[in-house]
């Protein structure tokens, strides 16, 4: 198992834009090979844990970007504040819309908007990463993290609404 980096672990090139199907396929293969039930020693458990952690890092744009920066020797503190007031205003508006609606169509619109913004930041990250414009790449990474958290909250609200809808069916 190539442990030089998470990309090598999954047989992927070191890049932001990855083949997520290949990542998932490699995960399943590695999980079969290194499942703790096959070999109950501590090394197998540690390898399984490393595989799962590496998958989580590479499967999300924000953590994948942060990991690429780390591999490039760029220290990234994702908890540092974003100083782009226009971006923060837009995020506040999206958050207010999310918090004040129970309409699935509105939630889908918000989700589409956040996905588009994530794609913009992903493109921005890739360009700045390739150009070694580290401050801009780090800023894009922080924004990707912010957008990723917003998408998680949107998905949670949609799931809650859908589950409430199914509860009504029980009382018909």
PDB file of C-alpha atoms in Angstrom:
ATOM      1  CA  UNK A   1       0.000   0.000   0.000  1.00  0.00           C
ATOM      2  CA  UNK A   2       1.457   3.346  -1.122  1.00  0.00           C
ATOM      3  CA  UNK A   3       1.160   5.590   1.931  1.00  0.00           C
ATOM      4  CA  UNK A   4       3.262   8.451   0.535  1.00  0.00           C
ATOM      5  CA  UNK A   5       0.064  10.501   0.348  1.00  0.00           C
ATOM      6  CA  UNK A   6      -3.694   9.991   0.228  1.00  0.00           C
ATOM      7  CA  UNK A   7      -3.807  10.241  -3.556  1.00  0.00           C
ATOM      8  CA  UNK A   8      -1.224   7.481  -3.921  1.00  0.00           C
ATOM      9  CA  UNK A   9      -3.144   5.343  -1.455  1.00  0.00           C
ATOM     10  CA  UNK A  10      -6.075   5.329  -3.882  1.00  0.00           C
ATOM     11  CA  UNK A  11      -3.968   5.200  -7.043  1.00  0.00           C
ATOM     12  CA  UNK A  12      -4.993   8.714  -8.076  1.00  0.00           C
ATOM     13  CA  UNK A  13      -2.834  11.507  -9.477  1.00  0.00           C
ATOM     14  CA  UNK A  14      -2.145  14.408  -7.133  1.00  0.00           C
ATOM     15  CA  UNK A  15      -4.762  16.858  -8.377  1.00  0.00           C
ATOM     16  CA  UNK A  16      -7.774  18.799  -7.183  1.00  0.00           C
ATOM     17  CA  UNK A  17     -10.038  17.533  -9.948  1.00  0.00           C
ATOM     18  CA  UNK A  18     -10.282  13.792  -9.247  1.00  0.00           C
ATOM     19  CA  UNK A  19     -12.343  10.929 -10.619  1.00  0.00           C
ATOM     20  CA  UNK A  20     -14.781  10.344  -7.753  1.00  0.00           C
ATOM     21  CA  UNK A  21     -15.902   7.008  -9.210  1.00  0.00           C
ATOM     22  CA  UNK A  22     -12.286   5.792  -9.224  1.00  0.00           C
ATOM     23  CA  UNK A  23     -11.908   7.061  -5.645  1.00  0.00           C
ATOM     24  CA  UNK A  24     -14.993   5.143  -4.502  1.00  0.00           C
ATOM     25  CA  UNK A  25     -13.916   1.998  -6.362  1.00  0.00           C
ATOM     26  CA  UNK A  26     -10.433   2.146  -4.826  1.00  0.00           C
ATOM     27  CA  UNK A  27     -11.989   2.682  -1.383  1.00  0.00           C
ATOM     28  CA  UNK A  28     -14.096  -0.457  -1.685  1.00  0.00           C
ATOM     29  CA  UNK A  29     -11.115  -2.468  -2.890  1.00  0.00           C
ATOM     30  CA  UNK A  30      -8.878  -1.229  -0.063  1.00  0.00           C
ATOM     31  CA  UNK A  31     -11.597  -1.828   2.520  1.00  0.00           C
ATOM     32  CA  UNK A  32     -11.844  -5.447   1.403  1.00  0.00           C
ATOM     33  CA  UNK A  33      -8.072  -5.902   1.533  1.00  0.00           C
ATOM     34  CA  UNK A  34      -7.571  -4.247   4.907  1.00  0.00           C
ATOM     35  CA  UNK A  35     -10.774  -5.018   6.772  1.00  0.00           C
ATOM     36  CA  UNK A  36     -10.054  -5.600  10.481  1.00  0.00           C
ATOM     37  CA  UNK A  37     -12.182  -8.773  10.439  1.00  0.00           C
ATOM     38  CA  UNK A  38      -9.731 -10.348   7.976  1.00  0.00           C
ATOM     39  CA  UNK A  39      -6.811  -9.713  10.294  1.00  0.00           C
ATOM     40  CA  UNK A  40      -7.705  -8.537  13.770  1.00  0.00           C
ATOM     41  CA  UNK A  41      -4.279  -7.112  14.566  1.00  0.00           C
ATOM     42  CA  UNK A  42      -3.754  -3.468  15.385  1.00  0.00           C
ATOM     43  CA  UNK A  43      -2.019  -2.753  12.055  1.00  0.00           C
ATOM     44  CA  UNK A  44      -5.131  -3.776  10.089  1.00  0.00           C
ATOM     45  CA  UNK A  45      -7.324  -1.596  12.273  1.00  0.00           C
ATOM     46  CA  UNK A  46      -4.937   1.335  11.793  1.00  0.00           C
ATOM     47  CA  UNK A  47      -4.835   0.781   8.025  1.00  0.00           C
ATOM     48  CA  UNK A  48      -8.634   0.636   7.829  1.00  0.00           C
ATOM     49  CA  UNK A  49      -8.826   3.853   9.836  1.00  0.00           C
ATOM     50  CA  UNK A  50      -6.251   5.543   7.577  1.00  0.00           C
ATOM     51  CA  UNK A  51      -8.129   4.421   4.456  1.00  0.00           C
ATOM     52  CA  UNK A  52     -11.432   5.808   5.745  1.00  0.00           C
ATOM     53  CA  UNK A  53      -9.829   9.088   6.850  1.00  0.00           C
ATOM     54  CA  UNK A  54      -8.042   9.509   3.511  1.00  0.00           C
ATOM     55  CA  UNK A  55     -11.297   8.861   1.663  1.00  0.00           C
ATOM     56  CA  UNK A  56     -13.122  11.500   3.709  1.00  0.00           C
ATOM     57  CA  UNK A  57     -10.374  14.046   3.008  1.00  0.00           C
ATOM     58  CA  UNK A  58     -10.320  13.399  -0.740  1.00  0.00           C
ATOM     59  CA  UNK A  59     -14.071  13.122  -1.210  1.00  0.00           C
ATOM     60  CA  UNK A  60     -14.786  16.727  -0.137  1.00  0.00           C
ATOM     61  CA  UNK A  61     -13.559  19.713  -2.147  1.00  0.00           C
ATOM     62  CA  UNK A  62     -12.588  21.833   0.858  1.00  0.00           C
ATOM     63  CA  UNK A  63     -10.555  19.167   2.654  1.00  0.00           C
ATOM     64  CA  UNK A  64      -9.020  17.983  -0.636  1.00  0.00           C
ATOM     65  CA  UNK A  65      -7.917  21.567  -1.369  1.00  0.00           C
ATOM     66  CA  UNK A  66      -6.494  21.957   2.141  1.00  0.00           C
ATOM     67  CA  UNK A  67      -4.651  18.646   1.766  1.00  0.00           C
ATOM     68  CA  UNK A  68      -3.143  19.723  -1.565  1.00  0.00           C
ATOM     69  CA  UNK A  69      -1.957  22.943   0.053  1.00  0.00           C
ATOM     70  CA  UNK A  70      -0.462  20.930   2.908  1.00  0.00           C
ATOM     71  CA  UNK A  71       1.378  18.699   0.408  1.00  0.00           C
ATOM     72  CA  UNK A  72       2.727  21.882  -1.199  1.00  0.00           C
ATOM     73  CA  UNK A  73       4.110  23.089   2.119  1.00  0.00           C
ATOM     74  CA  UNK A  74       1.435  25.728   2.639  1.00  0.00           C
ATOM     75  CA  UNK A  75       0.091  25.926   6.175  1.00  0.00           C
ATOM     76  CA  UNK A  76      -3.672  26.350   6.124  1.00  0.00           C
ATOM     77  CA  UNK A  77      -5.709  27.451   9.112  1.00  0.00           C
ATOM     78  CA  UNK A  78      -9.275  26.882   7.958  1.00  0.00           C
ATOM     79  CA  UNK A  79     -10.628  28.397  11.159  1.00  0.00           C
ATOM     80  CA  UNK A  80      -9.225  31.824  10.246  1.00  0.00           C
ATOM     81  CA  UNK A  81     -11.902  34.347   9.336  1.00  0.00           C
ATOM     82  CA  UNK A  82     -12.882  35.234   5.801  1.00  0.00           C
ATOM     83  CA  UNK A  83     -12.442  38.961   5.153  1.00  0.00           C
ATOM     84  CA  UNK A  84     -14.424  39.137   1.909  1.00  0.00           C
ATOM     85  CA  UNK A  85     -17.487  41.126   2.999  1.00  0.00           C
ATOM     86  CA  UNK A  86     -19.361  40.631  -0.281  1.00  0.00           C
ATOM     87  CA  UNK A  87     -18.968  36.863   0.044  1.00  0.00           C
ATOM     88  CA  UNK A  88     -20.051  36.963   3.697  1.00  0.00           C
ATOM     89  CA  UNK A  89     -23.106  39.104   2.849  1.00  0.00           C
ATOM     90  CA  UNK A  90     -24.096  36.608   0.165  1.00  0.00           C
ATOM     91  CA  UNK A  91     -23.644  33.728   2.617  1.00  0.00           C
ATOM     92  CA  UNK A  92     -25.741  35.528   5.225  1.00  0.00           C
ATOM     93  CA  UNK A  93     -28.523  36.052   2.683  1.00  0.00           C
ATOM     94  CA  UNK A  94     -28.425  32.361   1.732  1.00  0.00           C
ATOM     95  CA  UNK A  95     -28.425  31.333   5.391  1.00  0.00           C
ATOM     96  CA  UNK A  96     -31.453  33.543   6.124  1.00  0.00           C
ATOM     97  CA  UNK A  97     -33.303  32.088   3.125  1.00  0.00           C
ATOM     98  CA  UNK A  98     -32.436  28.585   4.314  1.00  0.00           C
ATOM     99  CA  UNK A  99     -33.554  29.268   7.877  1.00  0.00           C
ATOM    100  CA  UNK A 100     -36.847  30.895   6.864  1.00  0.00           C
ATOM    101  CA  UNK A 101     -38.178  28.405   4.317  1.00  0.00           C
ATOM    102  CA  UNK A 102     -39.792  25.013   4.419  1.00  0.00           C
ATOM    103  CA  UNK A 103     -40.439  24.996   0.679  1.00  0.00           C
ATOM    104  CA  UNK A 104     -38.608  22.178  -1.113  1.00  0.00           C
ATOM    105  CA  UNK A 105     -38.419  24.179  -4.363  1.00  0.00           C
ATOM    106  CA  UNK A 106     -36.782  27.116  -2.575  1.00  0.00           C
ATOM    107  CA  UNK A 107     -34.349  24.731  -0.883  1.00  0.00           C
ATOM    108  CA  UNK A 108     -33.488  23.257  -4.285  1.00  0.00           C
ATOM    109  CA  UNK A 109     -32.853  26.772  -5.638  1.00  0.00           C
ATOM    110  CA  UNK A 110     -30.591  27.582  -2.689  1.00  0.00           C
ATOM    111  CA  UNK A 111     -28.770  24.282  -3.152  1.00  0.00           C
ATOM    112  CA  UNK A 112     -28.234  24.953  -6.854  1.00  0.00           C
ATOM    113  CA  UNK A 113     -26.916  28.423  -6.073  1.00  0.00           C
ATOM    114  CA  UNK A 114     -24.500  27.078  -3.442  1.00  0.00           C
ATOM    115  CA  UNK A 115     -23.320  24.330  -5.820  1.00  0.00           C
ATOM    116  CA  UNK A 116     -22.629  26.985  -8.473  1.00  0.00           C
ATOM    117  CA  UNK A 117     -20.680  29.075  -5.958  1.00  0.00           C
ATOM    118  CA  UNK A 118     -18.736  25.969  -4.919  1.00  0.00           C
ATOM    119  CA  UNK A 119     -17.864  25.299  -8.538  1.00  0.00           C
ATOM    120  CA  UNK A 120     -16.628  28.886  -8.905  1.00  0.00           C
ATOM    121  CA  UNK A 121     -14.428  28.535  -5.821  1.00  0.00           C
ATOM    122  CA  UNK A 122     -13.180  25.139  -7.019  1.00  0.00           C
ATOM    123  CA  UNK A 123     -12.139  26.668 -10.336  1.00  0.00           C
ATOM    124  CA  UNK A 124     -10.563  29.581  -8.489  1.00  0.00           C
ATOM    125  CA  UNK A 125      -8.680  27.175  -6.230  1.00  0.00           C
ATOM    126  CA  UNK A 126      -7.383  25.096  -9.160  1.00  0.00           C
ATOM    127  CA  UNK A 127      -6.125  28.172 -11.032  1.00  0.00           C
ATOM    128  CA  UNK A 128      -4.394  29.643  -7.999  1.00  0.00           C
ATOM    129  CA  UNK A 129      -2.989  26.288  -6.897  1.00  0.00           C
ATOM    130  CA  UNK A 130      -1.498  25.708 -10.354  1.00  0.00           C
ATOM    131  CA  UNK A 131      -0.079  29.248 -10.399  1.00  0.00           C
ATOM    132  CA  UNK A 132       1.268  28.912  -6.830  1.00  0.00           C
ATOM    133  CA  UNK A 133      -0.740  31.952  -5.809  1.00  0.00           C
ATOM    134  CA  UNK A 134      -1.025  30.541  -2.312  1.00  0.00           C
ATOM    135  CA  UNK A 135      -2.948  33.321  -0.532  1.00  0.00           C
ATOM    136  CA  UNK A 136      -5.706  33.168  -3.153  1.00  0.00           C
ATOM    137  CA  UNK A 137      -5.747  29.347  -3.095  1.00  0.00           C
ATOM    138  CA  UNK A 138      -6.067  29.409   0.698  1.00  0.00           C
ATOM    139  CA  UNK A 139      -8.890  31.962   0.482  1.00  0.00           C
ATOM    140  CA  UNK A 140     -10.734  29.751  -2.026  1.00  0.00           C
ATOM    141  CA  UNK A 141     -10.239  26.778   0.308  1.00  0.00           C
ATOM    142  CA  UNK A 142     -11.789  28.669   3.231  1.00  0.00           C
ATOM    143  CA  UNK A 143     -14.743  29.640   1.056  1.00  0.00           C
ATOM    144  CA  UNK A 144     -15.141  26.038  -0.106  1.00  0.00           C
ATOM    145  CA  UNK A 145     -15.289  24.985   3.539  1.00  0.00           C
ATOM    146  CA  UNK A 146     -17.955  27.602   4.266  1.00  0.00           C
ATOM    147  CA  UNK A 147     -20.003  26.516   1.246  1.00  0.00           C
ATOM    148  CA  UNK A 148     -19.583  22.843   2.136  1.00  0.00           C
ATOM    149  CA  UNK A 149     -21.030  23.434   5.594  1.00  0.00           C
ATOM    150  CA  UNK A 150     -23.946  25.309   4.052  1.00  0.00           C
ATOM    151  CA  UNK A 151     -24.637  22.377   1.698  1.00  0.00           C
ATOM    152  CA  UNK A 152     -24.657  19.989   4.662  1.00  0.00           C
ATOM    153  CA  UNK A 153     -27.231  22.210   6.384  1.00  0.00           C
ATOM    154  CA  UNK A 154     -29.353  22.377   3.226  1.00  0.00           C
ATOM    155  CA  UNK A 155     -29.278  18.583   2.871  1.00  0.00           C
ATOM    156  CA  UNK A 156     -30.227  18.186   6.538  1.00  0.00           C
ATOM    157  CA  UNK A 157     -33.210  20.508   6.131  1.00  0.00           C
ATOM    158  CA  UNK A 158     -34.369  18.728   2.958  1.00  0.00           C
ATOM    159  CA  UNK A 159     -34.062  15.358   4.714  1.00  0.00           C
ATOM    160  CA  UNK A 160     -36.037  16.679   7.680  1.00  0.00           C
ATOM    161  CA  UNK A 161     -38.779  18.029   5.415  1.00  0.00           C
ATOM    162  CA  UNK A 162     -38.996  14.781   3.469  1.00  0.00           C
ATOM    163  CA  UNK A 163     -39.183  12.697   6.635  1.00  0.00           C
ATOM    164  CA  UNK A 164     -41.920  14.950   8.017  1.00  0.00           C
ATOM    165  CA  UNK A 165     -43.840  14.472   4.793  1.00  0.00           C
ATOM    166  CA  UNK A 166     -43.696  10.703   5.181  1.00  0.00           C
ATOM    167  CA  UNK A 167     -44.871  10.928   8.795  1.00  0.00           C
ATOM    168  CA  UNK A 168     -48.114  12.476   7.555  1.00  0.00           C
ATOM    169  CA  UNK A 169     -48.781   9.348   5.490  1.00  0.00           C
ATOM    170  CA  UNK A 170     -49.068   7.344   8.711  1.00  0.00           C
ATOM    171  CA  UNK A 171     -52.147   9.272   9.806  1.00  0.00           C
ATOM    172  CA  UNK A 172     -54.169   9.188   6.585  1.00  0.00           C
TER     173      UNK A 172
END
